[in-house]
Amino acid sequence: MANGREEAQQTDGEGSQITSREHHNPVVVVDGRDIAELVKNEAAFSTYVDHKFQELDRDGDGKLSLKELEPAVADIGAAIGLPARGSSPDSDHIYGEVLNEFTNGRRRVVSKNNFKEVLSDILLGMAAGLQRDPVVILRIDGEELKEFVAGLDFEPEAAAIFSESNWENLPLRKIMVMSLEQLGVSHGMPPISDSLVFERIVQPAMSHLPPEDHGGAVSREIFMEELRKVLCTIASGLKDHPVIVAHSENYFDGSGITRLLSSSVELDQVLDMAWKELPKKANHKVSKEYLRVALDGISSSAGLPPYGAIADVDAVINETFKTLKADDGQKVREAEFKKLMKEILGTIGLQLGVNPISVSANSVVHEPLSSPSTLLPVLPQGEGSVLNP
């Protein structure tokens, strides 16, 4: 999701999941059921597709050109949390794969039937992902932050921030910003990386601090006192202007891969489909450079995020490809392709089983609670106000 912060952590060797405080103010849980119900309702989904196809078909010729498909691809990227196209080669690769799903790598135009079929697959994949990892919509109104500042956890957590940081010669205002960045929704703090949150709530709370000073040593006592003041002011600001945050937590421990590898029927179906979609030479061989494309295509079945979405998981995938020499550019036939894909999945699953990766993402919702995409279904409406521009 846009305008949010994403933090990924590897858990310890024991495989224990990193968890946060329980959130006190959930507004609504988005778990994919509404999306799945829409797709499975043939009449409703057909009407939905007709409407969206008509919106995209600007020239009214009954087909979608590559240019007309661009808004759909951008919307799908926004809905799965990718940065805007052109932001990075990794995200652009995923956008390219989404477009390839519609065009099958060959078509220059897409019919309504093709559009409906691919959109159905994408939405069902998103619904399955939300069922595994629901998004919780939180209304942050300052109450939880006030409880944190007044509670027993404030002093030890603030002291830990102070002791673990190197702030020599930094201005006090900069120190405050860096400290606030270490607090999250579990403390009742919205993401300060969001520009409106920073400008309208955080900056006014620090207005009593000098805009510039010469830095120097800041004592623990001064730090604790100023942090408490700033947080109390932020809590008051949130009371007047609550912030809606979409919060998700994902945990990648290889269990999805283990389940897929243990189901020979599903695994064969997934690999058959992946092989079918890859471009082949006249000798029925496929270059290994397409193995990443194939892995991306089966990622949802294996409980993995799309490549480029989470850096820590990408690192595991990259190391696996290096270890298995899956990036050497050689060409493989179907049997060798399937064997190598099983080895890739098994190695990734083994690494994630030993060192699971926990990811927490928070995004400020500036509009009424709806999908960030104009293409995808509207999410359930929540309660409360949002931080409006």
mmCIF file of C-alpha atoms in Angstrom:
data_model
loop_
_atom_site.group_PDB
_atom_site.id
_atom_site.type_symbol
_atom_site.label_atom_id
_atom_site.label_comp_id
_atom_site.label_asym_id
_atom_site.label_seq_id
_atom_site.Cartn_x
_atom_site.Cartn_y
_atom_site.Cartn_z
ATOM 1 C CA MET A 1 0.000 0.000 0.000
ATOM 2 C CA ALA A 2 1.148 3.504 -0.662
ATOM 3 C CA ASN A 3 2.655 6.016 1.744
ATOM 4 C CA GLY A 4 3.446 3.412 4.355
ATOM 5 C CA ARG A 5 6.462 1.943 6.077
ATOM 6 C CA GLU A 6 7.408 -1.674 5.782
ATOM 7 C CA GLU A 7 9.694 -3.384 8.262
ATOM 8 C CA ALA A 8 10.991 -6.902 7.794
ATOM 9 C CA GLN A 9 12.668 -8.872 10.537
ATOM 10 C CA GLN A 10 14.198 -12.312 10.615
ATOM 11 C CA THR A 11 13.184 -14.219 13.690
ATOM 12 C CA ASP A 12 15.678 -16.096 15.782
ATOM 13 C CA GLY A 13 16.935 -19.582 15.018
ATOM 14 C CA GLU A 14 14.219 -21.064 17.192
ATOM 15 C CA GLY A 15 11.678 -19.843 14.665
ATOM 16 C CA SER A 16 9.659 -17.831 17.162
ATOM 17 C CA GLN A 17 7.499 -15.200 15.523
ATOM 18 C CA ILE A 18 8.072 -11.567 16.371
ATOM 19 C CA THR A 19 4.792 -10.058 17.570
ATOM 20 C CA SER A 20 3.670 -6.611 18.640
ATOM 21 C CA ARG A 21 1.195 -5.250 21.166
ATOM 22 C CA GLU A 22 -2.442 -5.990 20.529
ATOM 23 C CA HIS A 23 -4.136 -3.079 18.789
ATOM 24 C CA HIS A 24 -6.990 -1.516 20.729
ATOM 25 C CA ASN A 25 -8.823 0.232 17.903
ATOM 26 C CA PRO A 26 -9.424 -2.069 14.922
ATOM 27 C CA VAL A 27 -11.967 -0.570 12.529
ATOM 28 C CA VAL A 28 -12.397 -3.402 10.066
ATOM 29 C CA VAL A 29 -10.540 -6.543 9.021
ATOM 30 C CA VAL A 30 -10.074 -7.039 5.287
ATOM 31 C CA ASP A 31 -9.682 -10.773 4.772
ATOM 32 C CA GLY A 32 -10.541 -11.236 1.099
ATOM 33 C CA ARG A 33 -13.967 -12.794 1.579
ATOM 34 C CA ASP A 34 -15.824 -9.980 -0.200
ATOM 35 C CA ILE A 35 -13.459 -10.215 -3.186
ATOM 36 C CA ALA A 36 -13.795 -14.008 -3.398
ATOM 37 C CA GLU A 37 -17.591 -13.811 -3.146
ATOM 38 C CA LEU A 38 -17.716 -11.280 -5.975
ATOM 39 C CA VAL A 39 -15.629 -13.441 -8.321
ATOM 40 C CA LYS A 40 -17.609 -16.582 -7.515
ATOM 41 C CA ASN A 41 -20.927 -14.843 -8.180
ATOM 42 C CA GLU A 42 -21.020 -15.239 -11.962
ATOM 43 C CA ALA A 43 -23.741 -12.678 -12.614
ATOM 44 C CA ALA A 44 -22.291 -10.032 -10.293
ATOM 45 C CA PHE A 45 -18.735 -10.563 -11.561
ATOM 46 C CA SER A 46 -19.812 -10.362 -15.207
ATOM 47 C CA THR A 47 -21.552 -7.054 -14.510
ATOM 48 C CA TYR A 48 -18.463 -5.822 -12.657
ATOM 49 C CA VAL A 49 -16.142 -6.817 -15.524
ATOM 50 C CA ASP A 50 -18.451 -5.202 -18.114
ATOM 51 C CA HIS A 51 -18.291 -1.924 -16.205
ATOM 52 C CA LYS A 52 -14.508 -1.960 -15.738
ATOM 53 C CA PHE A 53 -13.845 -3.063 -19.309
ATOM 54 C CA GLN A 54 -15.975 -0.208 -20.611
ATOM 55 C CA GLU A 55 -14.012 2.254 -18.453
ATOM 56 C CA LEU A 56 -10.706 1.030 -19.885
ATOM 57 C CA ASP A 57 -11.857 0.685 -23.515
ATOM 58 C CA ARG A 58 -11.433 4.374 -24.357
ATOM 59 C CA ASP A 59 -11.853 3.974 -28.121
ATOM 60 C CA GLY A 60 -14.857 1.659 -27.744
ATOM 61 C CA ASP A 61 -13.564 -1.000 -30.149
ATOM 62 C CA GLY A 62 -14.380 -3.888 -27.796
ATOM 63 C CA LYS A 63 -10.707 -4.691 -27.178
ATOM 64 C CA LEU A 64 -8.033 -3.347 -24.858
ATOM 65 C CA SER A 65 -4.754 -2.196 -26.340
ATOM 66 C CA LEU A 66 -1.520 -2.289 -24.347
ATOM 67 C CA LYS A 67 -1.925 1.426 -23.621
ATOM 68 C CA GLU A 68 -5.510 0.943 -22.437
ATOM 69 C CA LEU A 69 -4.335 -1.859 -20.155
ATOM 70 C CA GLU A 70 -1.785 0.377 -18.418
ATOM 71 C CA PRO A 71 -4.249 1.798 -15.830
ATOM 72 C CA ALA A 72 -5.361 -1.739 -14.954
ATOM 73 C CA VAL A 73 -1.766 -2.892 -14.460
ATOM 74 C CA ALA A 74 -0.967 0.217 -12.374
ATOM 75 C CA ASP A 75 -4.072 -0.348 -10.224
ATOM 76 C CA ILE A 76 -3.173 -3.976 -9.563
ATOM 77 C CA GLY A 77 0.334 -2.901 -8.571
ATOM 78 C CA ALA A 78 -1.105 -0.311 -6.160
ATOM 79 C CA ALA A 79 -3.472 -2.873 -4.683
ATOM 80 C CA ILE A 80 -0.643 -5.312 -3.877
ATOM 81 C CA GLY A 81 1.528 -2.565 -2.413
ATOM 82 C CA LEU A 82 4.042 -1.911 -5.185
ATOM 83 C CA PRO A 83 5.621 1.527 -5.633
ATOM 84 C CA ALA A 84 4.741 3.450 -8.785
ATOM 85 C CA ARG A 85 5.986 2.071 -12.064
ATOM 86 C CA GLY A 86 9.469 3.364 -12.799
ATOM 87 C CA SER A 87 10.473 3.427 -9.116
ATOM 88 C CA SER A 88 12.740 0.385 -9.318
ATOM 89 C CA PRO A 89 13.725 -2.402 -11.736
ATOM 90 C CA ASP A 90 12.333 -5.020 -9.349
ATOM 91 C CA SER A 91 8.854 -3.486 -9.164
ATOM 92 C CA ASP A 92 8.895 -2.814 -12.913
ATOM 93 C CA HIS A 93 9.604 -6.516 -13.437
ATOM 94 C CA ILE A 94 6.429 -7.386 -11.520
ATOM 95 C CA TYR A 95 4.407 -4.829 -13.479
ATOM 96 C CA GLY A 96 5.724 -6.434 -16.637
ATOM 97 C CA GLU A 97 4.638 -9.847 -15.433
ATOM 98 C CA VAL A 98 1.134 -8.571 -14.657
ATOM 99 C CA LEU A 99 0.870 -7.158 -18.189
ATOM 100 C CA ASN A 100 2.196 -10.454 -19.536
ATOM 101 C CA GLU A 101 -0.621 -12.266 -17.724
ATOM 102 C CA PHE A 102 -3.158 -10.283 -19.740
ATOM 103 C CA THR A 103 -1.349 -10.515 -23.075
ATOM 104 C CA ASN A 104 0.236 -13.949 -22.630
ATOM 105 C CA GLY A 105 3.409 -12.292 -23.904
ATOM 106 C CA ARG A 106 2.119 -12.308 -27.457
ATOM 107 C CA ARG A 107 -1.242 -10.565 -27.839
ATOM 108 C CA ARG A 108 -1.259 -6.863 -28.720
ATOM 109 C CA VAL A 109 -4.921 -6.524 -27.770
ATOM 110 C CA VAL A 110 -7.023 -8.238 -25.101
ATOM 111 C CA SER A 111 -10.635 -9.293 -25.497
ATOM 112 C CA LYS A 112 -13.229 -8.969 -22.739
ATOM 113 C CA ASN A 113 -13.141 -12.738 -22.162
ATOM 114 C CA ASN A 114 -9.345 -12.701 -21.764
ATOM 115 C CA PHE A 115 -9.604 -9.704 -19.450
ATOM 116 C CA LYS A 116 -12.266 -11.394 -17.337
ATOM 117 C CA GLU A 117 -10.309 -14.641 -17.062
ATOM 118 C CA VAL A 118 -7.052 -13.006 -15.996
ATOM 119 C CA LEU A 119 -8.754 -10.548 -13.647
ATOM 120 C CA SER A 120 -10.567 -13.456 -12.006
ATOM 121 C CA ASP A 121 -7.267 -15.258 -11.379
ATOM 122 C CA ILE A 122 -5.637 -12.106 -9.992
ATOM 123 C CA LEU A 123 -8.539 -11.287 -7.668
ATOM 124 C CA LEU A 124 -8.788 -14.837 -6.371
ATOM 125 C CA GLY A 125 -5.036 -14.782 -5.733
ATOM 126 C CA MET A 126 -5.400 -11.532 -3.814
ATOM 127 C CA ALA A 127 -8.336 -12.941 -1.846
ATOM 128 C CA ALA A 128 -6.298 -16.013 -0.923
ATOM 129 C CA GLY A 129 -3.440 -13.776 0.201
ATOM 130 C CA LEU A 130 -5.766 -11.657 2.344
ATOM 131 C CA GLN A 131 -7.238 -14.787 3.888
ATOM 132 C CA ARG A 132 -3.725 -15.853 4.910
ATOM 133 C CA ASP A 133 -2.671 -12.371 6.005
ATOM 134 C CA PRO A 134 -5.660 -10.088 6.656
ATOM 135 C CA VAL A 135 -5.294 -6.313 6.662
ATOM 136 C CA VAL A 136 -6.500 -4.622 9.837
ATOM 137 C CA ILE A 137 -7.766 -1.062 9.484
ATOM 138 C CA LEU A 138 -6.922 0.906 12.643
ATOM 139 C CA ARG A 139 -8.305 4.226 13.828
ATOM 140 C CA ILE A 140 -5.472 5.953 15.718
ATOM 141 C CA ASP A 141 -7.001 8.686 17.864
ATOM 142 C CA GLY A 142 -4.346 9.359 20.510
ATOM 143 C CA GLU A 143 -5.881 7.243 23.293
ATOM 144 C CA GLU A 144 -3.444 4.368 22.941
ATOM 145 C CA LEU A 145 -0.507 6.792 22.719
ATOM 146 C CA LYS A 146 -1.651 8.523 25.922
ATOM 147 C CA GLU A 147 -1.835 5.129 27.648
ATOM 148 C CA PHE A 148 1.693 4.326 26.482
ATOM 149 C CA VAL A 149 3.153 7.615 27.773
ATOM 150 C CA ALA A 150 1.376 7.252 31.135
ATOM 151 C CA GLY A 151 2.055 3.536 31.477
ATOM 152 C CA LEU A 152 4.893 1.441 32.831
ATOM 153 C CA ASP A 153 6.368 0.699 29.383
ATOM 154 C CA PHE A 154 7.274 4.276 28.464
ATOM 155 C CA GLU A 155 10.417 4.784 30.558
ATOM 156 C CA PRO A 156 12.118 1.445 29.758
ATOM 157 C CA GLU A 157 11.331 1.743 26.031
ATOM 158 C CA ALA A 158 12.438 5.372 25.872
ATOM 159 C CA ALA A 159 15.594 4.492 27.805
ATOM 160 C CA ALA A 160 16.312 1.685 25.337
ATOM 161 C CA ILE A 161 15.931 4.087 22.397
ATOM 162 C CA PHE A 162 18.303 6.529 24.121
ATOM 163 C CA SER A 163 20.949 3.942 24.994
ATOM 164 C CA GLU A 164 20.947 2.239 21.575
ATOM 165 C CA SER A 165 21.298 5.436 19.542
ATOM 166 C CA ASN A 166 24.275 7.529 18.501
ATOM 167 C CA TRP A 167 23.116 11.143 18.486
ATOM 168 C CA GLU A 168 26.370 12.951 19.084
ATOM 169 C CA ASN A 169 26.194 16.557 17.810
ATOM 170 C CA LEU A 170 22.684 16.114 16.372
ATOM 171 C CA PRO A 171 20.057 18.851 16.924
ATOM 172 C CA LEU A 172 17.376 17.962 19.478
ATOM 173 C CA ARG A 173 14.631 18.210 16.861
ATOM 174 C CA LYS A 174 16.406 15.657 14.675
ATOM 175 C CA ILE A 175 16.804 13.392 17.709
ATOM 176 C CA MET A 176 13.058 13.584 18.337
ATOM 177 C CA VAL A 177 12.249 12.651 14.733
ATOM 178 C CA MET A 178 14.620 9.675 14.829
ATOM 179 C CA SER A 179 13.074 8.542 18.123
ATOM 180 C CA LEU A 180 9.516 8.806 16.822
ATOM 181 C CA GLU A 181 10.494 6.668 13.832
ATOM 182 C CA GLN A 182 11.181 3.826 16.264
ATOM 183 C CA LEU A 183 7.611 3.869 17.597
ATOM 184 C CA GLY A 184 4.792 2.228 15.680
ATOM 185 C CA VAL A 185 1.078 1.540 15.632
ATOM 186 C CA SER A 186 1.474 -0.803 18.593
ATOM 187 C CA HIS A 187 2.357 2.318 20.625
ATOM 188 C CA GLY A 188 -0.505 4.315 19.104
ATOM 189 C CA MET A 189 1.763 6.190 16.652
ATOM 190 C CA PRO A 190 0.817 6.512 12.975
ATOM 191 C CA PRO A 191 3.673 6.222 10.419
ATOM 192 C CA ILE A 192 5.506 9.555 10.494
ATOM 193 C CA SER A 193 6.954 8.766 7.060
ATOM 194 C CA ASP A 194 3.564 9.834 5.719
ATOM 195 C CA SER A 195 3.937 13.471 4.664
ATOM 196 C CA LEU A 196 0.568 14.672 5.948
ATOM 197 C CA VAL A 197 1.018 12.968 9.326
ATOM 198 C CA PHE A 198 4.430 14.576 9.657
ATOM 199 C CA GLU A 199 3.344 18.050 8.540
ATOM 200 C CA ARG A 200 0.020 18.257 10.367
ATOM 201 C CA ILE A 201 0.646 16.316 13.563
ATOM 202 C CA VAL A 202 4.345 15.679 14.210
ATOM 203 C CA GLN A 203 5.847 19.046 13.255
ATOM 204 C CA PRO A 204 3.380 21.094 15.379
ATOM 205 C CA ALA A 205 4.177 18.838 18.328
ATOM 206 C CA MET A 206 7.843 19.827 18.028
ATOM 207 C CA SER A 207 7.233 23.548 17.508
ATOM 208 C CA HIS A 208 8.605 24.374 20.970
ATOM 209 C CA LEU A 209 11.989 22.947 19.990
ATOM 210 C CA PRO A 210 14.514 25.276 18.318
ATOM 211 C CA PRO A 211 14.515 24.686 14.543
ATOM 212 C CA GLU A 212 18.309 24.497 14.619
ATOM 213 C CA ASP A 213 20.816 24.176 17.414
ATOM 214 C CA HIS A 214 24.466 23.305 17.564
ATOM 215 C CA GLY A 215 23.857 19.797 18.785
ATOM 216 C CA GLY A 216 26.000 18.471 21.564
ATOM 217 C CA ALA A 217 25.396 15.945 24.265
ATOM 218 C CA VAL A 218 21.733 15.489 25.173
ATOM 219 C CA SER A 219 21.279 14.046 28.636
ATOM 220 C CA ARG A 220 19.002 11.105 29.282
ATOM 221 C CA GLU A 221 16.806 13.274 31.491
ATOM 222 C CA ILE A 222 16.309 15.971 28.832
ATOM 223 C CA PHE A 223 15.608 13.338 26.187
ATOM 224 C CA MET A 224 12.977 11.592 28.311
ATOM 225 C CA GLU A 225 11.304 14.882 29.235
ATOM 226 C CA GLU A 226 11.171 16.189 25.650
ATOM 227 C CA LEU A 227 9.993 12.869 24.208
ATOM 228 C CA ARG A 228 7.171 12.748 26.737
ATOM 229 C CA LYS A 229 6.113 16.316 25.845
ATOM 230 C CA VAL A 230 6.168 15.622 22.124
ATOM 231 C CA LEU A 231 4.169 12.398 22.468
ATOM 232 C CA CYS A 232 1.539 14.050 24.673
ATOM 233 C CA THR A 233 1.119 16.826 22.088
ATOM 234 C CA ILE A 234 0.890 14.274 19.268
ATOM 235 C CA ALA A 235 -1.784 12.393 21.241
ATOM 236 C CA SER A 236 -3.799 15.623 21.521
ATOM 237 C CA GLY A 237 -3.406 16.253 17.802
ATOM 238 C CA LEU A 238 -4.619 12.743 17.009
ATOM 239 C CA LYS A 239 -7.676 13.301 19.174
ATOM 240 C CA ASP A 240 -8.704 16.211 16.947
ATOM 241 C CA HIS A 241 -7.543 14.565 13.709
ATOM 242 C CA PRO A 242 -7.622 10.754 13.954
ATOM 243 C CA VAL A 243 -5.568 8.845 11.410
ATOM 244 C CA ILE A 244 -6.731 5.686 9.678
ATOM 245 C CA VAL A 245 -3.950 3.144 9.134
ATOM 246 C CA ALA A 246 -4.034 -0.102 7.179
ATOM 247 C CA HIS A 247 -1.879 -2.572 9.107
ATOM 248 C CA SER A 248 -0.732 -5.996 7.953
ATOM 249 C CA GLU A 249 1.634 -8.597 9.324
ATOM 250 C CA ASN A 250 3.054 -11.360 7.158
ATOM 251 C CA TYR A 251 5.090 -14.331 8.326
ATOM 252 C CA PHE A 252 7.141 -16.366 5.872
ATOM 253 C CA ASP A 253 8.388 -19.597 7.421
ATOM 254 C CA GLY A 254 8.342 -21.954 4.425
ATOM 255 C CA SER A 255 5.169 -23.728 5.575
ATOM 256 C CA GLY A 256 3.386 -22.870 2.309
ATOM 257 C CA ILE A 257 6.221 -24.443 0.340
ATOM 258 C CA THR A 258 6.180 -27.544 2.559
ATOM 259 C CA ARG A 259 2.437 -27.921 1.998
ATOM 260 C CA LEU A 260 2.804 -27.529 -1.786
ATOM 261 C CA LEU A 261 5.702 -30.004 -2.048
ATOM 262 C CA SER A 262 3.781 -32.573 -0.010
ATOM 263 C CA SER A 263 0.792 -32.416 -2.383
ATOM 264 C CA SER A 264 2.014 -34.135 -5.548
ATOM 265 C CA VAL A 265 -1.224 -33.542 -7.466
ATOM 266 C CA GLU A 266 -1.304 -29.785 -6.794
ATOM 267 C CA LEU A 267 2.447 -29.479 -7.346
ATOM 268 C CA ASP A 268 2.220 -31.202 -10.738
ATOM 269 C CA GLN A 269 -0.663 -28.941 -11.754
ATOM 270 C CA VAL A 270 1.195 -25.805 -10.690
ATOM 271 C CA LEU A 271 4.405 -26.798 -12.483
ATOM 272 C CA ASP A 272 2.489 -27.896 -15.609
ATOM 273 C CA MET A 273 0.829 -24.483 -15.762
ATOM 274 C CA ALA A 274 4.125 -22.683 -15.148
ATOM 275 C CA TRP A 275 5.847 -24.650 -17.934
ATOM 276 C CA LYS A 276 2.971 -24.041 -20.332
ATOM 277 C CA GLU A 277 3.213 -20.275 -19.895
ATOM 278 C CA LEU A 278 6.960 -19.988 -20.567
ATOM 279 C CA PRO A 279 8.314 -19.093 -24.043
ATOM 280 C CA LYS A 280 10.058 -22.081 -25.603
ATOM 281 C CA LYS A 281 12.648 -22.523 -28.306
ATOM 282 C CA ALA A 282 12.111 -24.780 -31.326
ATOM 283 C CA ASN A 283 13.781 -27.640 -29.442
ATOM 284 C CA HIS A 284 11.192 -27.333 -26.625
ATOM 285 C CA LYS A 285 13.743 -25.927 -24.228
ATOM 286 C CA VAL A 286 13.410 -22.932 -21.924
ATOM 287 C CA SER A 287 16.212 -20.638 -20.834
ATOM 288 C CA LYS A 288 16.903 -20.679 -17.090
ATOM 289 C CA GLU A 289 16.458 -16.906 -17.103
ATOM 290 C CA TYR A 290 12.715 -17.645 -17.026
ATOM 291 C CA LEU A 291 12.937 -19.656 -13.807
ATOM 292 C CA ARG A 292 12.360 -16.506 -11.781
ATOM 293 C CA VAL A 293 9.299 -15.764 -13.908
ATOM 294 C CA ALA A 294 8.027 -19.276 -13.225
ATOM 295 C CA LEU A 295 8.692 -18.929 -9.485
ATOM 296 C CA ASP A 296 6.820 -15.622 -9.461
ATOM 297 C CA GLY A 297 3.907 -17.325 -11.184
ATOM 298 C CA ILE A 298 3.574 -19.983 -8.482
ATOM 299 C CA SER A 299 4.476 -17.730 -5.539
ATOM 300 C CA SER A 300 0.911 -17.494 -4.239
ATOM 301 C CA SER A 301 0.567 -21.305 -4.266
ATOM 302 C CA ALA A 302 3.835 -21.574 -2.324
ATOM 303 C CA GLY A 303 3.000 -18.901 0.259
ATOM 304 C CA LEU A 304 5.655 -16.510 -1.068
ATOM 305 C CA PRO A 305 5.339 -12.783 -1.854
ATOM 306 C CA PRO A 306 5.890 -11.548 -5.429
ATOM 307 C CA TYR A 307 9.555 -11.046 -6.202
ATOM 308 C CA GLY A 308 10.531 -7.455 -5.499
ATOM 309 C CA ALA A 309 7.911 -6.935 -2.803
ATOM 310 C CA ILE A 310 10.004 -7.870 0.269
ATOM 311 C CA ALA A 311 13.778 -7.436 0.190
ATOM 312 C CA ASP A 312 14.571 -10.061 2.849
ATOM 313 C CA VAL A 313 12.630 -12.760 0.991
ATOM 314 C CA ASP A 314 14.252 -11.661 -2.288
ATOM 315 C CA ALA A 315 17.655 -12.181 -0.646
ATOM 316 C CA VAL A 316 16.725 -15.787 0.216
ATOM 317 C CA ILE A 317 15.545 -16.383 -3.364
ATOM 318 C CA ASN A 318 18.697 -14.815 -4.835
ATOM 319 C CA GLU A 319 20.947 -16.949 -2.643
ATOM 320 C CA THR A 320 19.006 -20.067 -3.632
ATOM 321 C CA PHE A 321 19.374 -19.329 -7.353
ATOM 322 C CA LYS A 322 23.092 -18.721 -6.854
ATOM 323 C CA THR A 323 23.579 -21.933 -4.886
ATOM 324 C CA LEU A 324 21.706 -24.057 -7.438
ATOM 325 C CA LYS A 325 23.296 -22.248 -10.413
ATOM 326 C CA ALA A 326 19.814 -21.444 -11.667
ATOM 327 C CA ASP A 327 21.018 -18.179 -13.212
ATOM 328 C CA ASP A 328 23.655 -19.636 -15.535
ATOM 329 C CA GLY A 329 21.617 -19.014 -18.715
ATOM 330 C CA GLN A 330 21.546 -22.680 -19.756
ATOM 331 C CA LYS A 331 18.454 -24.129 -21.429
ATOM 332 C CA VAL A 332 16.381 -26.940 -19.949
ATOM 333 C CA ARG A 333 13.665 -29.335 -21.076
ATOM 334 C CA GLU A 334 10.408 -29.861 -19.187
ATOM 335 C CA ALA A 335 11.595 -32.664 -16.912
ATOM 336 C CA GLU A 336 14.746 -30.781 -15.908
ATOM 337 C CA PHE A 337 12.719 -27.589 -15.424
ATOM 338 C CA LYS A 338 10.334 -29.308 -13.000
ATOM 339 C CA LYS A 339 13.165 -30.998 -11.136
ATOM 340 C CA LEU A 340 15.015 -27.708 -10.733
ATOM 341 C CA MET A 341 11.870 -25.847 -9.631
ATOM 342 C CA LYS A 342 11.306 -28.452 -6.919
ATOM 343 C CA GLU A 343 14.912 -28.001 -5.752
ATOM 344 C CA ILE A 344 14.480 -24.217 -5.741
ATOM 345 C CA LEU A 345 11.280 -24.444 -3.709
ATOM 346 C CA GLY A 346 12.789 -26.968 -1.300
ATOM 347 C CA THR A 347 15.885 -24.838 -0.689
ATOM 348 C CA ILE A 348 13.863 -21.646 -0.143
ATOM 349 C CA GLY A 349 11.532 -23.510 2.212
ATOM 350 C CA LEU A 350 14.460 -24.901 4.173
ATOM 351 C CA GLN A 351 16.055 -21.475 4.623
ATOM 352 C CA LEU A 352 12.785 -19.855 5.675
ATOM 353 C CA GLY A 353 12.102 -22.731 8.061
ATOM 354 C CA VAL A 354 15.402 -22.077 9.837
ATOM 355 C CA ASN A 355 15.157 -18.268 9.705
ATOM 356 C CA PRO A 356 11.531 -17.153 9.234
ATOM 357 C CA ILE A 357 10.901 -13.592 8.083
ATOM 358 C CA SER A 358 8.252 -11.414 9.718
ATOM 359 C CA VAL A 359 7.028 -8.330 7.873
ATOM 360 C CA SER A 360 4.880 -5.543 9.257
ATOM 361 C CA ALA A 361 3.483 -2.848 6.965
ATOM 362 C CA ASN A 362 1.505 0.272 7.841
ATOM 363 C CA SER A 363 -0.139 2.651 5.376
ATOM 364 C CA VAL A 364 -2.094 5.824 6.081
ATOM 365 C CA VAL A 365 -5.487 5.897 4.381
ATOM 366 C CA HIS A 366 -6.266 9.436 3.243
ATOM 367 C CA GLU A 367 -9.535 8.669 1.475
ATOM 368 C CA PRO A 368 -12.636 6.874 2.791
ATOM 369 C CA LEU A 369 -11.736 3.226 3.293
ATOM 370 C CA SER A 370 -11.615 1.763 -0.157
ATOM 371 C CA SER A 371 -9.212 -0.083 -2.374
ATOM 372 C CA PRO A 372 -6.248 2.050 -3.557
ATOM 373 C CA SER A 373 -7.190 0.835 -7.006
ATOM 374 C CA THR A 374 -10.024 2.066 -9.208
ATOM 375 C CA LEU A 375 -10.014 -1.311 -10.957
ATOM 376 C CA LEU A 376 -10.363 -3.589 -7.948
ATOM 377 C CA PRO A 377 -13.429 -4.062 -5.732
ATOM 378 C CA VAL A 378 -14.183 -1.540 -3.009
ATOM 379 C CA LEU A 379 -13.191 -2.763 0.445
ATOM 380 C CA PRO A 380 -15.655 -2.735 3.373
ATOM 381 C CA GLN A 381 -16.411 0.672 4.822
ATOM 382 C CA GLY A 382 -15.055 1.436 8.272
ATOM 383 C CA GLU A 383 -15.990 3.915 10.937
ATOM 384 C CA GLY A 384 -14.419 7.174 11.991
ATOM 385 C CA SER A 385 -12.725 10.021 10.229
ATOM 386 C CA VAL A 386 -9.467 10.144 8.336
ATOM 387 C CA LEU A 387 -6.675 12.668 8.111
ATOM 388 C CA ASN A 388 -7.987 14.617 5.157
ATOM 389 C CA PRO A 389 -5.756 16.773 2.945
#
